[in-house]
PDB file of C-alpha atoms in Angstrom:
ATOM      1  CA  MET A 120     -53.559  39.152  85.742  1.00  0.00           C
ATOM      2  CA  LYS A 121     -55.501  36.924  88.182  1.00  0.00           C
ATOM      3  CA  PRO A 122     -59.308  36.757  88.066  1.00  0.00           C
ATOM      4  CA  ARG A 123     -61.001  39.316  90.280  1.00  0.00           C
ATOM      5  CA  TRP A 124     -63.805  37.405  91.918  1.00  0.00           C
ATOM      6  CA  LYS A 125     -66.738  39.228  93.308  1.00  0.00           C
ATOM      7  CA  GLY A 126     -67.120  38.341  96.915  1.00  0.00           C
ATOM      8  CA  LYS A 127     -66.238  35.392  99.114  1.00  0.00           C
ATOM      9  CA  GLY A 128     -67.194  31.982  97.597  1.00  0.00           C
ATOM     10  CA  SER A 129     -67.575  33.239  94.006  1.00  0.00           C
ATOM     11  CA  GLU A 130     -64.628  31.194  92.779  1.00  0.00           C
ATOM     12  CA  ALA A 131     -65.941  28.026  94.517  1.00  0.00           C
ATOM     13  CA  LYS A 132     -69.335  28.519  92.891  1.00  0.00           C
ATOM     14  CA  ALA A 133     -67.800  28.936  89.390  1.00  0.00           C
ATOM     15  CA  ILE A 134     -65.697  25.806  89.835  1.00  0.00           C
ATOM     16  CA  ALA A 135     -68.704  23.763  91.036  1.00  0.00           C
ATOM     17  CA  ASP A 136     -70.858  24.983  88.073  1.00  0.00           C
ATOM     18  CA  PRO A 137     -68.528  25.310  85.060  1.00  0.00           C
ATOM     19  CA  MET A 138     -69.618  27.309  82.018  1.00  0.00           C
ATOM     20  CA  SER A 139     -69.179  24.389  79.712  1.00  0.00           C
ATOM     21  CA  LYS A 140     -71.827  22.477  81.651  1.00  0.00           C
ATOM     22  CA  ILE A 141     -74.257  25.343  81.615  1.00  0.00           C
ATOM     23  CA  VAL A 142     -73.941  25.857  77.892  1.00  0.00           C
ATOM     24  CA  SER A 143     -74.467  22.202  77.318  1.00  0.00           C
ATOM     25  CA  GLN A 144     -77.652  22.221  79.415  1.00  0.00           C
ATOM     26  CA  LEU A 145     -78.793  25.236  77.487  1.00  0.00           C
ATOM     27  CA  GLN A 146     -78.124  23.515  74.157  1.00  0.00           C
ATOM     28  CA  SER A 147     -80.099  20.465  75.262  1.00  0.00           C
ATOM     29  CA  SER A 148     -83.117  22.565  76.464  1.00  0.00           C
ATOM     30  CA  LEU A 149     -83.206  24.683  73.303  1.00  0.00           C
ATOM     31  CA  MET A 150     -83.133  21.498  71.137  1.00  0.00           C
ATOM     32  CA  GLN A 151     -85.876  19.839  73.167  1.00  0.00           C
ATOM     33  CA  SER A 152     -88.132  22.919  72.967  1.00  0.00           C
ATOM     34  CA  GLU A 153     -87.436  23.309  69.241  1.00  0.00           C
ATOM     35  CA  ALA A 154     -86.571  26.984  69.990  1.00  0.00           C
ATOM     36  CA  ARG A 155     -87.220  29.553  67.210  1.00  0.00           C
ATOM     37  CA  GLY A 156     -85.851  33.056  67.018  1.00  0.00           C
ATOM     38  CA  LEU A 157     -87.512  35.955  65.136  1.00  0.00           C
ATOM     39  CA  LEU A 158     -85.051  38.059  63.062  1.00  0.00           C
ATOM     40  CA  SER A 159     -85.511  41.724  63.840  1.00  0.00           C
ATOM     41  CA  SER A 160     -83.093  44.149  62.290  1.00  0.00           C
ATOM     42  CA  CYS A 161     -79.654  43.560  63.946  1.00  0.00           C
ATOM     43  CA  SER A 162     -80.866  41.100  66.617  1.00  0.00           C
ATOM     44  CA  VAL A 163     -82.911  37.940  67.106  1.00  0.00           C
ATOM     45  CA  LEU A 164     -85.789  37.684  69.532  1.00  0.00           C
ATOM     46  CA  VAL A 165     -86.512  34.376  71.243  1.00  0.00           C
ATOM     47  CA  GLU A 166     -89.544  33.441  73.266  1.00  0.00           C
ATOM     48  CA  VAL A 167     -88.747  30.902  75.979  1.00  0.00           C
ATOM     49  CA  ASP A 168     -90.192  29.397  79.169  1.00  0.00           C
ATOM     50  CA  ALA A 169     -88.822  29.996  82.610  1.00  0.00           C
ATOM     51  CA  GLU A 170     -86.381  27.043  82.561  1.00  0.00           C
ATOM     52  CA  VAL A 171     -84.682  28.146  79.289  1.00  0.00           C
ATOM     53  CA  ALA A 172     -84.693  31.770  80.441  1.00  0.00           C
ATOM     54  CA  ASP A 173     -82.788  30.704  83.549  1.00  0.00           C
ATOM     55  CA  LEU A 174     -80.205  28.900  81.445  1.00  0.00           C
ATOM     56  CA  LEU A 175     -79.876  31.790  79.004  1.00  0.00           C
ATOM     57  CA  ASN A 176     -79.175  34.030  81.909  1.00  0.00           C
ATOM     58  CA  ARG A 177     -76.663  31.653  83.524  1.00  0.00           C
ATOM     59  CA  ALA A 178     -74.916  31.127  80.215  1.00  0.00           C
ATOM     60  CA  CYS A 179     -74.989  34.841  79.421  1.00  0.00           C
ATOM     61  CA  PHE A 180     -76.667  34.653  76.078  1.00  0.00           C
ATOM     62  CA  GLY A 181     -78.814  37.714  75.147  1.00  0.00           C
ATOM     63  CA  ARG A 182     -80.718  40.057  77.425  1.00  0.00           C
ATOM     64  CA  PRO A 183     -84.257  39.623  78.747  1.00  0.00           C
ATOM     65  CA  ARG A 184     -86.936  41.938  77.396  1.00  0.00           C
ATOM     66  CA  ILE A 185     -89.636  43.063  79.882  1.00  0.00           C
ATOM     67  CA  THR A 186     -93.165  42.036  78.789  1.00  0.00           C
ATOM     68  CA  ALA A 187     -96.540  41.557  80.492  1.00  0.00           C
ATOM     69  CA  GLU A 188     -96.432  37.842  79.963  1.00  0.00           C
ATOM     70  CA  LYS A 189     -95.680  35.672  82.990  1.00  0.00           C
ATOM     71  CA  GLU A 190     -95.349  32.202  81.594  1.00  0.00           C
ATOM     72  CA  LYS A 191     -93.198  33.215  78.688  1.00  0.00           C
ATOM     73  CA  GLN A 192     -90.145  35.433  78.477  1.00  0.00           C
ATOM     74  CA  TRP A 193     -88.408  37.123  75.507  1.00  0.00           C
ATOM     75  CA  PHE A 194     -84.702  37.379  75.089  1.00  0.00           C
ATOM     76  CA  GLN A 195     -82.829  39.625  72.616  1.00  0.00           C
ATOM     77  CA  LEU A 196     -79.757  38.010  71.132  1.00  0.00           C
ATOM     78  CA  ASP A 197     -76.978  39.843  69.334  1.00  0.00           C
ATOM     79  CA  MET A 198     -76.121  38.583  65.854  1.00  0.00           C
ATOM     80  CA  GLU A 199     -73.041  36.748  66.992  1.00  0.00           C
ATOM     81  CA  GLU A 200     -74.962  35.069  69.793  1.00  0.00           C
ATOM     82  CA  ALA A 201     -77.874  33.938  67.611  1.00  0.00           C
ATOM     83  CA  PHE A 202     -75.539  32.683  64.915  1.00  0.00           C
ATOM     84  CA  TYR A 203     -73.488  30.742  67.444  1.00  0.00           C
ATOM     85  CA  LEU A 204     -76.564  28.999  68.861  1.00  0.00           C
ATOM     86  CA  GLY A 205     -77.924  28.304  65.437  1.00  0.00           C
ATOM     87  CA  PHE A 206     -74.786  27.520  63.408  1.00  0.00           C
ATOM     88  CA  SER A 207     -72.306  26.182  65.941  1.00  0.00           C
ATOM     89  CA  LEU A 208     -74.584  24.555  68.579  1.00  0.00           C
ATOM     90  CA  LYS A 209     -77.485  23.639  66.227  1.00  0.00           C
ATOM     91  CA  CYS A 210     -80.060  24.451  68.833  1.00  0.00           C
ATOM     92  CA  LEU A 211     -81.799  27.567  67.464  1.00  0.00           C
ATOM     93  CA  GLU A 212     -83.870  27.998  64.294  1.00  0.00           C
ATOM     94  CA  VAL A 213     -84.137  31.617  63.067  1.00  0.00           C
ATOM     95  CA  VAL A 214     -87.164  32.735  61.090  1.00  0.00           C
ATOM     96  CA  SER A 215     -87.909  35.962  59.212  1.00  0.00           C
ATOM     97  CA  LYS A 216     -91.023  38.170  59.857  1.00  0.00           C
ATOM     98  CA  ASP A 217     -92.895  36.282  57.198  1.00  0.00           C
ATOM     99  CA  GLY A 218     -92.361  33.030  59.053  1.00  0.00           C
ATOM    100  CA  CYS A 219     -89.845  31.526  56.645  1.00  0.00           C
ATOM    101  CA  THR A 220     -86.999  29.664  58.188  1.00  0.00           C
ATOM    102  CA  LYS A 221     -83.543  31.031  57.355  1.00  0.00           C
ATOM    103  CA  SER A 222     -80.797  28.613  56.365  1.00  0.00           C
ATOM    104  CA  ASP A 223     -77.337  29.111  57.695  1.00  0.00           C
ATOM    105  CA  GLU A 224     -76.277  30.575  54.318  1.00  0.00           C
ATOM    106  CA  GLU A 225     -79.218  32.938  54.220  1.00  0.00           C
ATOM    107  CA  LEU A 226     -78.636  34.069  57.805  1.00  0.00           C
ATOM    108  CA  TRP A 227     -74.979  34.526  57.042  1.00  0.00           C
ATOM    109  CA  GLU A 228     -75.671  36.801  54.017  1.00  0.00           C
ATOM    110  CA  TYR A 229     -78.265  38.775  56.001  1.00  0.00           C
ATOM    111  CA  MET A 230     -75.916  39.394  58.902  1.00  0.00           C
ATOM    112  CA  LYS A 231     -73.113  40.424  56.612  1.00  0.00           C
ATOM    113  CA  SER A 232     -75.490  42.920  54.966  1.00  0.00           C
ATOM    114  CA  LYS A 233     -76.166  44.360  58.426  1.00  0.00           C
ATOM    115  CA  LYS A 234     -72.570  44.282  59.642  1.00  0.00           C
ATOM    116  CA  GLU A 235     -69.720  44.315  57.185  1.00  0.00           C
ATOM    117  CA  VAL A 236     -67.233  42.871  59.693  1.00  0.00           C
ATOM    118  CA  PHE A 237     -69.610  40.122  60.824  1.00  0.00           C
ATOM    119  CA  PRO A 238     -67.437  37.244  59.544  1.00  0.00           C
ATOM    120  CA  ILE A 239     -64.469  38.537  61.552  1.00  0.00           C
ATOM    121  CA  SER A 240     -66.464  39.430  64.692  1.00  0.00           C
ATOM    122  CA  TYR A 241     -68.200  36.132  64.652  1.00  0.00           C
ATOM    123  CA  LYS A 242     -64.990  34.114  64.286  1.00  0.00           C
ATOM    124  CA  ALA A 243     -63.568  36.017  67.254  1.00  0.00           C
ATOM    125  CA  TYR A 244     -66.787  35.539  69.296  1.00  0.00           C
ATOM    126  CA  SER A 245     -66.934  31.794  68.561  1.00  0.00           C
ATOM    127  CA  HIS A 246     -63.221  31.396  69.282  1.00  0.00           C
ATOM    128  CA  LEU A 247     -63.652  32.678  72.840  1.00  0.00           C
ATOM    129  CA  ARG A 248     -66.977  30.883  73.409  1.00  0.00           C
ATOM    130  CA  ASN A 249     -65.442  27.612  72.346  1.00  0.00           C
ATOM    131  CA  LYS A 250     -62.812  28.169  74.988  1.00  0.00           C
ATOM    132  CA  ASN A 251     -65.720  28.551  77.585  1.00  0.00           C
ATOM    133  CA  TRP A 252     -65.268  32.314  77.992  1.00  0.00           C
ATOM    134  CA  VAL A 253     -68.394  34.425  78.590  1.00  0.00           C
ATOM    135  CA  VAL A 254     -68.463  36.970  75.791  1.00  0.00           C
ATOM    136  CA  ARG A 255     -70.470  40.223  76.065  1.00  0.00           C
ATOM    137  CA  SER A 256     -70.649  43.434  73.997  1.00  0.00           C
ATOM    138  CA  GLY A 257     -67.789  45.745  74.574  1.00  0.00           C
ATOM    139  CA  LEU A 258     -69.463  48.885  73.148  1.00  0.00           C
ATOM    140  CA  GLN A 259     -69.255  50.781  76.426  1.00  0.00           C
ATOM    141  CA  TYR A 260     -65.429  50.380  76.422  1.00  0.00           C
ATOM    142  CA  GLY A 261     -64.925  51.112  72.713  1.00  0.00           C
ATOM    143  CA  VAL A 262     -64.079  47.550  71.883  1.00  0.00           C
ATOM    144  CA  ASP A 263     -65.866  44.602  70.247  1.00  0.00           C
ATOM    145  CA  PHE A 264     -66.336  42.360  73.228  1.00  0.00           C
ATOM    146  CA  VAL A 265     -65.450  41.965  76.898  1.00  0.00           C
ATOM    147  CA  ALA A 266     -64.527  38.460  78.136  1.00  0.00           C
ATOM    148  CA  TYR A 267     -65.347  36.980  81.502  1.00  0.00           C
ATOM    149  CA  ARG A 268     -63.946  33.804  83.098  1.00  0.00           C
ATOM    150  CA  HIS A 269     -67.486  33.006  84.269  1.00  0.00           C
ATOM    151  CA  HIS A 270     -70.748  34.735  84.873  1.00  0.00           C
ATOM    152  CA  PRO A 271     -70.371  38.545  85.391  1.00  0.00           C
ATOM    153  CA  ALA A 272     -72.201  38.208  88.724  1.00  0.00           C
ATOM    154  CA  LEU A 273     -69.287  36.125  90.007  1.00  0.00           C
ATOM    155  CA  VAL A 274     -66.179  37.708  88.336  1.00  0.00           C
ATOM    156  CA  HIS A 275     -65.099  40.912  86.819  1.00  0.00           C
ATOM    157  CA  SER A 276     -64.265  41.007  83.113  1.00  0.00           C
ATOM    158  CA  GLU A 277     -60.714  40.022  82.330  1.00  0.00           C
ATOM    159  CA  TYR A 278     -60.157  41.051  78.706  1.00  0.00           C
ATOM    160  CA  ALA A 279     -61.359  43.899  76.403  1.00  0.00           C
ATOM    161  CA  VAL A 280     -61.304  42.288  72.974  1.00  0.00           C
ATOM    162  CA  LEU A 281     -60.740  43.762  69.536  1.00  0.00           C
ATOM    163  CA  ALA A 282     -61.342  41.490  66.509  1.00  0.00           C
ATOM    164  CA  LEU A 283     -59.153  42.547  63.526  1.00  0.00           C
ATOM    165  CA  SER A 284     -58.751  41.027  60.143  1.00  0.00           C
ATOM    166  CA  GLU A 285     -55.226  40.327  58.922  1.00  0.00           C
ATOM    167  CA  GLY A 286     -53.701  41.395  55.673  1.00  0.00           C
ATOM    168  CA  GLU A 287     -54.780  43.745  52.893  1.00  0.00           C
ATOM    169  CA  ASN A 288     -58.423  42.960  53.469  1.00  0.00           C
ATOM    170  CA  ASP A 289     -58.510  44.670  56.874  1.00  0.00           C
ATOM    171  CA  ILE A 290     -61.807  46.375  57.012  1.00  0.00           C
ATOM    172  CA  ASN A 291     -61.748  47.326  60.703  1.00  0.00           C
ATOM    173  CA  GLY A 292     -59.417  50.267  60.330  1.00  0.00           C
ATOM    174  CA  ARG A 293     -58.366  50.323  63.950  1.00  0.00           C
ATOM    175  CA  LEU A 294     -55.035  50.413  65.819  1.00  0.00           C
ATOM    176  CA  ARG A 295     -53.341  51.570  62.601  1.00  0.00           C
ATOM    177  CA  VAL A 296     -51.547  54.493  64.411  1.00  0.00           C
ATOM    178  CA  TRP A 297     -49.885  54.647  67.789  1.00  0.00           C
ATOM    179  CA  SER A 298     -52.470  57.118  69.241  1.00  0.00           C
ATOM    180  CA  ASP A 299     -55.174  54.503  68.721  1.00  0.00           C
ATOM    181  CA  VAL A 300     -53.229  51.836  70.617  1.00  0.00           C
ATOM    182  CA  HIS A 301     -52.325  54.232  73.374  1.00  0.00           C
ATOM    183  CA  CYS A 302     -55.889  55.485  73.912  1.00  0.00           C
ATOM    184  CA  THR A 303     -57.397  51.953  73.880  1.00  0.00           C
ATOM    185  CA  VAL A 304     -54.839  50.563  76.267  1.00  0.00           C
ATOM    186  CA  ARG A 305     -55.282  53.464  78.576  1.00  0.00           C
ATOM    187  CA  LEU A 306     -59.028  53.015  78.644  1.00  0.00           C
ATOM    188  CA  CYS A 307     -58.607  49.229  79.358  1.00  0.00           C
ATOM    189  CA  GLY A 308     -56.211  49.996  82.151  1.00  0.00           C
ATOM    190  CA  SER A 309     -58.709  52.375  83.835  1.00  0.00           C
ATOM    191  CA  VAL A 310     -61.159  49.497  84.191  1.00  0.00           C
ATOM    192  CA  ALA A 311     -58.427  46.920  85.143  1.00  0.00           C
ATOM    193  CA  GLU A 312     -58.812  44.973  81.878  1.00  0.00           C
ATOM    194  CA  THR A 313     -56.148  43.590  79.570  1.00  0.00           C
ATOM    195  CA  LEU A 314     -56.524  44.434  75.825  1.00  0.00           C
ATOM    196  CA  LEU A 315     -56.781  41.230  73.788  1.00  0.00           C
ATOM    197  CA  ILE A 316     -56.311  41.526  70.072  1.00  0.00           C
ATOM    198  CA  LEU A 317     -57.667  38.602  68.009  1.00  0.00           C
ATOM    199  CA  ASN A 318     -56.231  38.725  64.524  1.00  0.00           C
ATOM    200  CA  VAL A 319     -58.413  36.728  62.126  1.00  0.00           C
ATOM    201  CA  ASN A 320     -56.897  35.409  58.959  1.00  0.00           C
ATOM    202  CA  ASP A 321     -59.283  34.031  56.324  1.00  0.00           C
ATOM    203  CA  LYS A 322     -56.462  32.201  54.537  1.00  0.00           C
ATOM    204  CA  GLY A 323     -57.775  33.657  51.264  1.00  0.00           C
ATOM    205  CA  GLN A 324     -61.154  31.885  51.686  1.00  0.00           C
ATOM    206  CA  GLY A 325     -63.152  35.102  51.766  1.00  0.00           C
ATOM    207  CA  ALA A 326     -66.643  35.028  53.386  1.00  0.00           C
ATOM    208  CA  ILE A 327     -68.845  33.435  50.711  1.00  0.00           C
ATOM    209  CA  SER A 328     -70.475  31.098  53.176  1.00  0.00           C
ATOM    210  CA  PRO A 329     -70.219  30.075  56.802  1.00  0.00           C
ATOM    211  CA  SER A 330     -68.311  26.984  55.790  1.00  0.00           C
ATOM    212  CA  CYS A 331     -65.340  29.226  55.142  1.00  0.00           C
ATOM    213  CA  LEU A 332     -65.022  29.732  58.908  1.00  0.00           C
ATOM    214  CA  GLU A 333     -63.352  26.335  59.426  1.00  0.00           C
ATOM    215  CA  HIS A 334     -60.374  27.659  57.404  1.00  0.00           C
ATOM    216  CA  TYR A 335     -60.050  30.834  59.379  1.00  0.00           C
ATOM    217  CA  THR A 336     -57.227  31.089  61.901  1.00  0.00           C
ATOM    218  CA  VAL A 337     -57.036  33.317  64.991  1.00  0.00           C
ATOM    219  CA  GLU A 338     -53.851  34.683  66.509  1.00  0.00           C
ATOM    220  CA  GLU A 339     -54.150  36.046  70.066  1.00  0.00           C
ATOM    221  CA  ARG A 340     -52.167  39.023  71.304  1.00  0.00           C
ATOM    222  CA  THR A 341     -52.329  40.909  74.597  1.00  0.00           C
ATOM    223  CA  ILE A 342     -51.257  44.520  74.918  1.00  0.00           C
ATOM    224  CA  THR A 343     -50.575  46.151  78.281  1.00  0.00           C
ATOM    225  CA  ARG A 344     -49.005  49.409  79.363  1.00  0.00           C
ATOM    226  CA  TRP A 345     -45.285  49.387  80.321  1.00  0.00           C
ATOM    227  CA  ASN A 346     -44.979  50.232  84.025  1.00  0.00           C
ATOM    228  CA  PRO A 347     -41.464  51.594  84.725  1.00  0.00           C
ATOM    229  CA  GLU A 348     -41.933  51.100  88.466  1.00  0.00           C
ATOM    230  CA  GLN A 349     -42.247  47.340  87.951  1.00  0.00           C
ATOM    231  CA  SER A 350     -39.563  47.068  85.282  1.00  0.00           C
ATOM    232  CA  ARG A 351     -36.672  49.007  86.730  1.00  0.00           C
ATOM    233  CA  GLU A 352     -33.928  47.382  88.837  1.00  0.00           C
ATOM    234  CA  ASN A 353     -34.208  47.505  92.549  1.00  0.00           C
ATOM    235  CA  GLN A 354     -32.877  50.851  93.657  1.00  0.00           C
ATOM    236  CA  GLY A 355     -31.742  49.630  96.992  1.00  0.00           C
ATOM    237  CA  VAL A 356     -29.537  47.022  95.404  1.00  0.00           C
ATOM    238  CA  LEU A 357     -27.974  49.554  93.146  1.00  0.00           C
ATOM    239  CA  GLU A 358     -27.198  51.922  95.997  1.00  0.00           C
ATOM    240  CA  ASN A 359     -25.556  49.122  97.974  1.00  0.00           C
ATOM    241  CA  GLN A 360     -23.396  48.197  94.979  1.00  0.00           C
ATOM    242  CA  THR A 361     -22.138  51.784  94.499  1.00  0.00           C
ATOM    243  CA  LYS A 362     -21.018  52.187  98.200  1.00  0.00           C
TER     244      LYS A 362
END
């Protein structure tokens, strides 16, 4: 399926301003400003200036929170987004409500306690982000994430993503029966998205610490509905052959 660009010139804008460049600029700005995020339940709140806020918006990390402040803005990051900026890009420091800085290991344990499947969902999230896909929550579609080729203002989402763990340690419990597959694929088709399954294998490493992630592997699979109109032989050819 080809990208569905939103309006004339959207593709040219995306090519001229690649997502890899935007994320690199965001990483640099966050490092220079020594950005700190406040851990709040299942999200991380970050106070930033106008420049960083613009980069967060362009790179599609978090969502702005409306406040009365004009010079500073607040962004709410999901757990995967915050951990990616802190652990993978090394440009965000996360602190608890008492002001203590959380190490990668402490943050890892905290997020696992809030979300049992966090190691799997984070590996899937970082896998797509490392390939320069924009990754957003897929809650409204009944999946883990939705993936965009570039900013959602320029292009429609291309994939609805489910992150599953392989083997006996599968704690997701999804797509185990045909009806689950059928319903999910039908839903994706109604919004012109392809279902992308990311099977994450921990290779027996478990999830003791974030360092285990480097041993995880990801297998990509796409699932689409079979369209008999596109698959059958040309009826006109068959009729000519039978005459």
